[in-house]
Coordinates of N, CA and C in Angstrom, one line a residue:
X28 N 0.8 -1.2 0.0 CA 0.0 0.0 0.0 C 0.9 1.3 0.0
X29 N 0.3 2.3 -0.7 CA 1.1 3.6 -0.8 C 0.1 4.7 -0.5
X30 N 0.6 5.8 0.0 CA -0.1 7.0 0.1 C 0.0 7.8 -1.2
X31 N -1.1 8.1 -1.8 CA -1.1 8.9 -3.0 C -1.4 10.3 -2.7
X32 N -0.6 11.2 -3.3 CA -0.8 12.7 -3.1 C -0.7 13.1 -1.6
X33 N 0.2 12.5 -0.9 CA 0.5 12.8 0.5 C -0.8 12.6 1.3
X34 N -1.6 11.6 0.9 CA -2.8 11.3 1.7 C -4.1 11.7 0.9
X35 N -4.0 12.6 0.0 CA -5.1 12.9 -0.8 C -4.8 14.0 -1.8
X36 N -5.7 14.2 -2.8 CA -5.6 15.3 -3.7 C -7.0 15.5 -4.4
X37 N -7.2 16.7 -4.9 CA -8.4 17.0 -5.5 C -8.2 17.5 -6.9
X38 N -9.0 17.1 -7.8 CA -9.0 17.5 -9.2 C -10.3 17.3 -9.9
X39 N -11.3 18.0 -9.4 CA -12.7 17.7 -9.9 C -13.3 16.7 -9.1
X40 N -12.6 15.7 -8.6 CA -13.0 14.7 -7.6 C -12.0 14.7 -6.5
X41 N -12.4 14.1 -5.3 CA -11.5 14.0 -4.2 C -10.9 12.5 -4.2
X42 N -9.6 12.4 -4.0 CA -9.0 11.1 -3.8 C -8.3 11.1 -2.5
X43 N -8.6 10.1 -1.7 CA -8.1 10.0 -0.3 C -7.5 8.6 -0.1
X44 N -6.3 8.5 0.3 CA -5.7 7.2 0.7 C -6.1 6.8 2.0
X45 N -6.7 5.6 2.1 CA -7.1 5.0 3.4 C -6.4 3.7 3.5
X46 N -5.4 3.6 4.4 CA -4.6 2.4 4.4 C -5.0 1.5 5.7
X47 N -4.6 0.2 5.6 CA -4.9 -0.6 6.8 C -4.0 -0.2 8.0
X48 N -2.9 0.5 7.7 CA -2.0 1.0 8.8 C -1.6 2.3 8.4
X49 N -1.7 3.2 9.3 CA -1.4 4.6 8.9 C 0.0 4.9 9.3
X50 N 1.0 4.5 8.5 CA 2.4 4.7 8.8 C 2.8 6.1 8.7
X51 N 2.1 7.0 8.0 CA 2.4 8.4 8.0 C 1.9 9.2 9.2
X52 N 1.0 8.6 9.9 CA 0.5 9.3 11.1 C -0.4 10.5 10.9
X53 N -0.9 10.6 9.6 CA -1.8 11.8 9.4 C -3.2 11.4 9.8
X54 N -4.0 12.5 10.0 CA -5.4 12.3 10.4 C -6.3 12.3 9.1
X55 N -7.0 11.2 9.0 CA -7.9 11.1 7.8 C -8.9 12.3 7.7
X56 N -9.4 12.7 8.9 CA -10.3 13.9 8.9 C -9.6 15.1 8.4
X57 N -8.4 15.4 8.8 CA -7.7 16.6 8.3 C -7.4 16.5 6.9
X58 N -7.0 15.4 6.4 CA -6.7 15.2 4.9 C -8.0 15.4 4.1
X59 N -9.1 14.8 4.6 CA -10.4 15.0 3.9 C -10.9 16.4 3.9
X60 N -10.7 17.1 5.1 CA -11.1 18.5 5.2 C -10.3 19.3 4.2
X61 N -9.0 19.1 4.2 CA -8.1 19.8 3.3 C -8.6 19.7 1.8
X62 N -8.8 18.5 1.4 CA -9.2 18.3 0.0 C -10.6 18.8 -0.3
X63 N -11.5 18.8 0.7 CA -12.8 19.4 0.5 C -12.7 21.0 0.4
X64 N -11.8 21.5 1.1 CA -11.5 23.0 0.9 C -11.1 23.3 -0.5
X65 N -10.2 22.4 -1.0 CA -9.8 22.6 -2.4 C -11.0 22.7 -3.4
X66 N -11.9 21.8 -3.2 CA -13.0 21.7 -4.1 C -13.9 22.9 -3.9
X67 N -14.2 23.3 -2.7 CA -15.0 24.5 -2.4 C -14.3 25.8 -2.9
X68 N -13.0 25.8 -2.8 CA -12.2 27.0 -3.3 C -12.3 27.0 -4.8
X69 N -12.2 25.9 -5.5 CA -12.3 25.9 -6.9 C -13.7 26.4 -7.4
X70 N -14.7 26.0 -6.7 CA -16.1 26.4 -7.0 C -16.3 27.9 -6.7
X71 N -15.6 28.4 -5.8 CA -15.8 29.9 -5.4 C -15.2 30.8 -6.5
X72 N -14.4 30.2 -7.4 CA -13.9 30.9 -8.5 C -12.6 31.7 -8.3
X73 N -12.3 32.4 -9.4 CA -11.0 33.1 -9.5 C -10.4 32.7 -10.8
X74 N -10.0 33.7 -11.5 CA -9.4 33.4 -12.9 C -8.1 32.7 -12.8
X75 N -7.3 33.0 -11.8 CA -6.0 32.4 -11.6 C -5.7 32.3 -10.1
X76 N -5.5 31.1 -9.6 CA -5.3 30.9 -8.2 C -3.9 30.2 -8.1
X77 N -2.9 31.0 -7.7 CA -1.5 30.5 -7.5 C -1.4 29.4 -6.5
X78 N -0.6 28.4 -6.8 CA -0.5 27.2 -6.0 C -0.2 27.5 -4.5
X79 N 0.7 28.5 -4.3 CA 1.1 28.8 -2.9 C -0.1 29.2 -2.1
X80 N -1.0 30.0 -2.7 CA -2.2 30.5 -2.0 C -3.3 29.4 -2.0
X81 N -3.4 28.6 -3.0 CA -4.4 27.5 -3.0 C -4.1 26.5 -1.8
X82 N -2.8 26.1 -1.7 CA -2.5 25.2 -0.7 C -2.5 25.8 0.7
X83 N -2.0 27.1 0.8 CA -2.0 27.8 2.0 C -3.5 28.0 2.6
X84 N -4.4 28.3 1.7 CA -5.8 28.4 2.1 C -6.4 27.1 2.6
X85 N -6.0 26.0 2.0 CA -6.6 24.7 2.4 C -6.0 24.3 3.8
X86 N -4.7 24.6 4.0 CA -4.2 24.3 5.3 C -4.7 25.2 6.4
X87 N -4.8 26.5 6.0 CA -5.4 27.5 6.9 C -6.8 27.1 7.4
X88 N -7.7 26.8 6.4 CA -9.1 26.5 6.7 C -9.2 25.1 7.4
X89 N -8.3 24.2 7.2 CA -8.4 22.9 7.9 C -7.7 22.9 9.2
X90 N -7.0 24.0 9.6 CA -6.4 24.1 10.9 C -5.1 23.4 11.1
X91 N -4.5 23.1 10.0 CA -3.2 22.4 10.1 C -2.9 21.5 8.9
X92 N -1.8 20.9 8.8 CA -1.4 20.1 7.7 C -1.2 18.7 8.2
X93 N -2.0 17.8 7.8 CA -2.1 16.4 8.2 C -2.7 16.2 9.6
X94 N -2.8 17.3 10.4 CA -3.3 17.2 11.7 C -3.7 18.6 12.2
X95 N -4.5 18.8 13.2 CA -4.7 20.1 13.8 C -3.4 20.5 14.5
X96 N -3.1 21.8 14.2 CA -1.8 22.3 14.8 C -1.8 23.8 14.8
X97 N -1.1 24.5 15.7 CA -1.0 25.9 15.7 C -0.2 26.4 14.5
X98 N -0.8 26.9 13.4 CA -0.1 27.2 12.2 C 1.0 28.2 12.4
X99 N 0.7 29.4 12.9 CA 1.6 30.5 13.0 C 2.8 30.2 13.8
X100 N 2.7 29.6 15.0 CA 3.8 29.3 15.8 C 4.7 28.2 15.2
X101 N 4.1 27.3 14.5 CA 5.0 26.3 13.8 C 5.7 26.9 12.6
X102 N 5.1 27.8 11.9 CA 5.8 28.5 10.8 C 6.9 29.3 11.4
X103 N 6.7 30.0 12.5 CA 7.8 30.8 13.1 C 8.9 29.8 13.5
X104 N 8.6 28.6 13.9 CA 9.6 27.6 14.3 C 10.5 27.3 13.0
X105 N 9.8 27.2 11.9 CA 10.6 27.0 10.6 C 11.6 28.0 10.4
X106 N 11.2 29.3 10.6 CA 12.1 30.4 10.4 C 13.3 30.3 11.3
X107 N 13.0 30.0 12.6 CA 14.0 29.9 13.6 C 15.0 28.7 13.4
X108 N 14.5 27.8 12.6 CA 15.3 26.6 12.3 C 16.1 26.9 11.0
X109 N 15.9 28.1 10.4 CA 16.6 28.4 9.2 C 16.0 27.8 7.9
X110 N 14.7 27.5 8.0 CA 14.0 26.8 6.9 C 13.0 27.7 6.2
X111 N 13.0 29.0 6.4 CA 12.1 29.9 5.8 C 12.4 29.9 4.3
X112 N 11.4 29.9 3.4 CA 11.6 29.9 2.0 C 11.0 31.3 1.5
X113 N 11.8 32.1 0.9 CA 11.4 33.4 0.4 C 10.1 33.2 -0.5
X114 N 9.1 34.1 -0.3 CA 7.8 34.0 -1.0 C 7.9 33.9 -2.5
X115 N 8.9 34.6 -3.1 CA 9.0 34.4 -4.6 C 9.4 33.0 -4.9
X116 N 10.3 32.4 -4.2 CA 10.7 31.0 -4.4 C 9.5 30.1 -4.2
X117 N 8.8 30.4 -3.2 CA 7.6 29.6 -2.8 C 6.5 29.7 -3.9
X118 N 6.3 30.9 -4.4 CA 5.3 31.1 -5.5 C 5.7 30.4 -6.8
X119 N 7.0 30.5 -7.1 CA 7.4 29.9 -8.4 C 7.7 28.4 -8.4
X120 N 8.0 27.9 -7.3 CA 8.4 26.4 -7.3 C 7.8 25.7 -6.0
X121 N 6.6 26.0 -5.7 CA 6.0 25.4 -4.5 C 6.2 23.9 -4.3
X122 N 5.9 23.2 -5.3 CA 6.0 21.7 -5.2 C 7.4 21.2 -5.3
X123 N 8.4 22.0 -5.6 CA 9.8 21.6 -5.6 C 10.6 21.8 -4.3
X124 N 9.9 22.4 -3.3 CA 10.5 22.6 -2.0 C 10.0 21.5 -1.1
X125 N 10.6 21.5 0.1 CA 10.2 20.5 1.1 C 8.7 20.6 1.5
X126 N 8.0 19.5 1.4 CA 6.5 19.5 1.5 C 6.0 20.2 2.7
X127 N 6.4 19.7 3.9 CA 5.8 20.2 5.2 C 6.1 21.7 5.4
X128 N 7.3 22.1 4.9 CA 7.7 23.5 5.1 C 6.8 24.4 4.2
X129 N 6.6 24.0 2.9 CA 5.9 24.8 2.0 C 4.4 25.0 2.4
X130 N 3.8 23.9 2.8 CA 2.4 23.9 3.2 C 2.1 24.7 4.4
X131 N 3.0 24.5 5.4 CA 2.8 25.3 6.7 C 3.1 26.8 6.5
X132 N 4.2 27.1 5.7 CA 4.5 28.5 5.5 C 3.5 29.2 4.7
X133 N 2.9 28.5 3.7 CA 1.9 29.1 2.9 C 0.6 29.4 3.8
X134 N 0.3 28.4 4.6 CA -0.9 28.6 5.5 C -0.6 29.8 6.5
X135 N 0.6 29.9 7.0 CA 0.9 31.0 7.9 C 0.8 32.3 7.2
X136 N 1.2 32.3 5.9 CA 1.1 33.6 5.1 C -0.4 34.0 5.0
X137 N -1.3 33.0 4.7 CA -2.7 33.3 4.6 C -3.2 33.8 5.9
X138 N -2.8 33.1 7.0 CA -3.2 33.6 8.4 C -2.8 35.0 8.6
X139 N -1.5 35.3 8.3 CA -1.0 36.7 8.4 C -1.8 37.7 7.7
X140 N -2.1 37.4 6.4 CA -2.9 38.3 5.6 C -4.3 38.5 6.1
X141 N -4.9 37.4 6.6 CA -6.3 37.5 7.1 C -6.3 38.3 8.4
X142 N -5.3 38.1 9.3 CA -5.2 38.8 10.5 C -5.0 40.3 10.3
X143 N -4.2 40.6 9.3 CA -3.8 42.0 9.0 C -4.9 42.8 8.3
X144 N -5.6 42.1 7.3 CA -6.6 42.9 6.5 C -8.0 42.4 6.6
X145 N -8.2 41.2 7.2 CA -9.5 40.7 7.3 C -9.8 39.6 6.2
X146 N -10.7 38.7 6.5 CA -10.9 37.6 5.5 C -11.5 38.2 4.2
X147 N -12.5 39.1 4.3 CA -13.1 39.6 3.1 C -12.1 40.3 2.2
X148 N -11.2 41.1 2.7 CA -10.2 41.7 1.9 C -9.2 40.7 1.3
X149 N -8.8 39.7 2.1 CA -8.0 38.7 1.6 C -8.7 37.9 0.4
X150 N -9.9 37.6 0.6 CA -10.6 36.8 -0.4 C -10.8 37.6 -1.7
X151 N -11.1 38.9 -1.5 CA -11.2 39.8 -2.7 C -9.9 39.9 -3.5
X152 N -8.8 40.0 -2.8 CA -7.4 40.0 -3.4 C -7.2 38.6 -4.1
X153 N -7.5 37.5 -3.4 CA -7.2 36.2 -3.9 C -8.0 35.9 -5.2
X154 N -9.3 36.2 -5.1 CA -10.2 35.9 -6.3 C -9.9 36.8 -7.4
X155 N -9.2 37.9 -7.2 CA -9.0 38.9 -8.3 C -7.7 38.7 -9.0
X156 N -6.9 37.7 -8.6 CA -5.6 37.4 -9.2 C -5.9 37.0 -10.7
X157 N -5.2 37.6 -11.6 CA -5.3 37.2 -13.0 C -4.1 36.5 -13.6
X158 N -4.2 35.7 -14.6 CA -3.0 35.0 -15.2 C -1.9 36.0 -15.6
X159 N -0.7 35.7 -15.2 CA 0.4 36.7 -15.5 C 0.8 36.5 -17.0
X160 N 1.2 37.6 -17.6 CA 1.6 37.6 -18.9 C 3.0 36.9 -19.1
X161 N 3.8 37.0 -18.0 CA 5.1 36.3 -18.1 C 5.1 34.9 -17.6
X162 N 3.9 34.4 -17.1 CA 3.7 33.0 -16.7 C 4.2 32.8 -15.2
X163 N 4.6 33.8 -14.5 CA 5.1 33.7 -13.2 C 4.0 33.9 -12.1
X164 N 3.9 33.0 -11.2 CA 2.9 33.2 -10.2 C 3.2 34.5 -9.3
X165 N 4.5 34.7 -9.1 CA 4.8 35.9 -8.3 C 4.4 37.2 -8.9
X166 N 4.5 37.3 -10.2 CA 4.0 38.4 -11.0 C 2.5 38.6 -10.8
X167 N 1.7 37.6 -10.9 CA 0.3 37.6 -10.7 C -0.1 38.1 -9.3
X168 N 0.6 37.5 -8.3 CA 0.4 37.8 -6.9 C 0.7 39.3 -6.7
X169 N 1.8 39.8 -7.2 CA 2.2 41.2 -7.0 C 1.2 42.1 -7.6
X170 N 0.7 41.8 -8.8 CA -0.2 42.7 -9.4 C -1.5 42.9 -8.5
X171 N -2.0 41.8 -8.0 CA -3.2 41.8 -7.2 C -2.9 42.4 -5.8
X172 N -1.7 42.2 -5.2 CA -1.3 42.8 -4.0 C -1.2 44.3 -4.1
X173 N -0.6 44.8 -5.2 CA -0.5 46.2 -5.4 C -1.9 46.9 -5.6
X174 N -2.8 46.2 -6.3 CA -4.2 46.7 -6.5 C -4.9 46.8 -5.2
X175 N -4.8 45.7 -4.3 CA -5.6 45.6 -3.1 C -5.0 46.2 -1.9
X176 N -3.7 46.1 -1.8 CA -3.0 46.4 -0.5 C -1.9 47.4 -0.7
X177 N -1.5 47.8 -1.9 CA -0.5 48.7 -2.2 C 0.9 48.3 -1.9
X178 N 1.2 47.0 -2.0 CA 2.6 46.5 -1.8 C 2.9 45.3 -2.8
X179 N 4.1 45.1 -2.9 CA 4.6 44.0 -3.8 C 4.8 42.7 -3.0
X180 N 5.0 41.6 -3.7 CA 5.3 40.3 -3.1 C 6.5 40.4 -2.2
X181 N 7.5 41.1 -2.8 CA 8.8 41.3 -2.0 C 8.6 42.0 -0.7
X182 N 7.7 43.1 -0.8 CA 7.4 43.9 0.4 C 6.6 43.0 1.4
X183 N 5.7 42.3 0.9 CA 4.9 41.4 1.8 C 5.8 40.3 2.4
X184 N 6.7 39.8 1.7 CA 7.7 38.8 2.2 C 8.5 39.4 3.3
X185 N 9.0 40.6 3.2 CA 9.8 41.3 4.2 C 9.0 41.5 5.5
X186 N 7.7 41.9 5.3 CA 6.9 42.2 6.5 C 6.5 40.8 7.2
X187 N 6.2 39.8 6.4 CA 5.8 38.5 6.9 C 7.0 37.9 7.7
X188 N 8.2 38.0 7.1 CA 9.4 37.5 7.7 C 9.6 38.1 9.1
X189 N 9.5 39.4 9.1 CA 9.7 40.1 10.4 C 8.7 39.7 11.4
X190 N 7.5 39.5 11.0 CA 6.4 39.1 11.9 C 6.7 37.7 12.5
X191 N 7.2 36.8 11.7 CA 7.6 35.4 12.1 C 8.8 35.5 13.0
X192 N 9.8 36.4 12.6 CA 11.0 36.5 13.4 C 10.7 37.0 14.8
X193 N 9.8 37.9 14.9 CA 9.4 38.5 16.2 C 8.6 37.5 17.1
X194 N 8.1 36.5 16.6 CA 7.3 35.5 17.3 C 8.1 34.7 18.2
X195 N 7.7 34.6 19.5 CA 8.5 33.8 20.5 C 8.1 32.3 20.2
X196 N 9.1 31.5 19.9 CA 8.9 30.1 19.6 C 9.5 29.3 20.8
X197 N 8.6 28.5 21.5 CA 9.1 27.6 22.5 C 10.0 26.6 22.0
X198 N 11.0 26.2 22.7 CA 12.0 25.3 22.2 C 11.4 23.9 21.8
X199 N 10.4 23.5 22.5 CA 9.8 22.2 22.2 C 9.0 22.3 20.8
X200 N 8.5 23.5 20.5 CA 7.9 23.7 19.2 C 8.9 23.6 18.0
X201 N 10.0 24.2 18.2 CA 11.1 24.1 17.2 C 11.6 22.6 17.1
X202 N 11.7 21.9 18.2 CA 12.2 20.5 18.1 C 11.1 19.7 17.4
X203 N 9.8 19.9 17.7 CA 8.8 19.1 17.1 C 8.7 19.4 15.6
X204 N 8.9 20.7 15.2 CA 8.9 21.0 13.8 C 10.0 20.3 13.0
X205 N 11.2 20.3 13.7 CA 12.4 19.7 13.0 C 12.2 18.2 12.9
X206 N 11.6 17.6 13.9 CA 11.4 16.1 13.9 C 10.3 15.8 12.9
X207 N 9.3 16.6 12.8 CA 8.2 16.4 11.8 C 8.7 16.4 10.4
X208 N 9.5 17.4 10.0 CA 10.1 17.5 8.7 C 11.0 16.3 8.4
X209 N 11.9 15.9 9.4 CA 12.7 14.8 9.2 C 11.9 13.5 9.1
X210 N 10.9 13.4 9.9 CA 10.0 12.2 9.8 C 9.4 12.0 8.4
X211 N 8.8 13.0 7.9 CA 8.1 12.9 6.7 C 9.1 12.8 5.5
X212 N 10.2 13.3 5.6 CA 11.3 13.1 4.6 C 11.6 11.6 4.6
X213 N 11.7 11.0 5.8 CA 12.0 9.5 5.9 C 10.9 8.7 5.3
X214 N 9.6 9.1 5.6 CA 8.5 8.4 5.1 C 8.5 8.4 3.6
X215 N 8.8 9.5 3.0 CA 8.8 9.6 1.5 C 9.9 8.7 0.9
X216 N 11.0 8.6 1.6 CA 12.1 7.7 1.1 C 11.7 6.3 1.2
X217 N 10.8 5.9 2.2 CA 10.3 4.6 2.4 C 9.5 4.2 1.2

């Protein structure tokens, strides 16, 4: 038996791996919730939905990645571990980076934006993103950020980074985050 799509994926239909032994330790309820969010997000529309925000929104709404977890503190732990990924890199190559890091950081970004501007403003920005002429997700995100909030992706990255940097991370949270990333890397090699 194998886990497909890290436990699930959505593409017009929902696909969920349900194994006789849960060697990855994920929560079926969390994975199902995550995939249902993708389907509801797709139905809510938007001409162009960048991967970083699509996945971030699903983790944000499902309250964690693979399990319920405090998103922002765990993302701050990633930064303190030296694993922060610049938002431009995340936007352009989301699936080419370490899985747990990208999903959690993207969810924390959505949480940051919602806390800063409110959900309605975030949703208006997100649904208003249009396909970029140059094919880059970062360009599309910047255009909508400038229109809705008056800043670029690079400026948002800087402000988000500082917010995470200023967050007090308990040592056990950083240890747990390090172990989580190492564990799932080992599971994928298996």
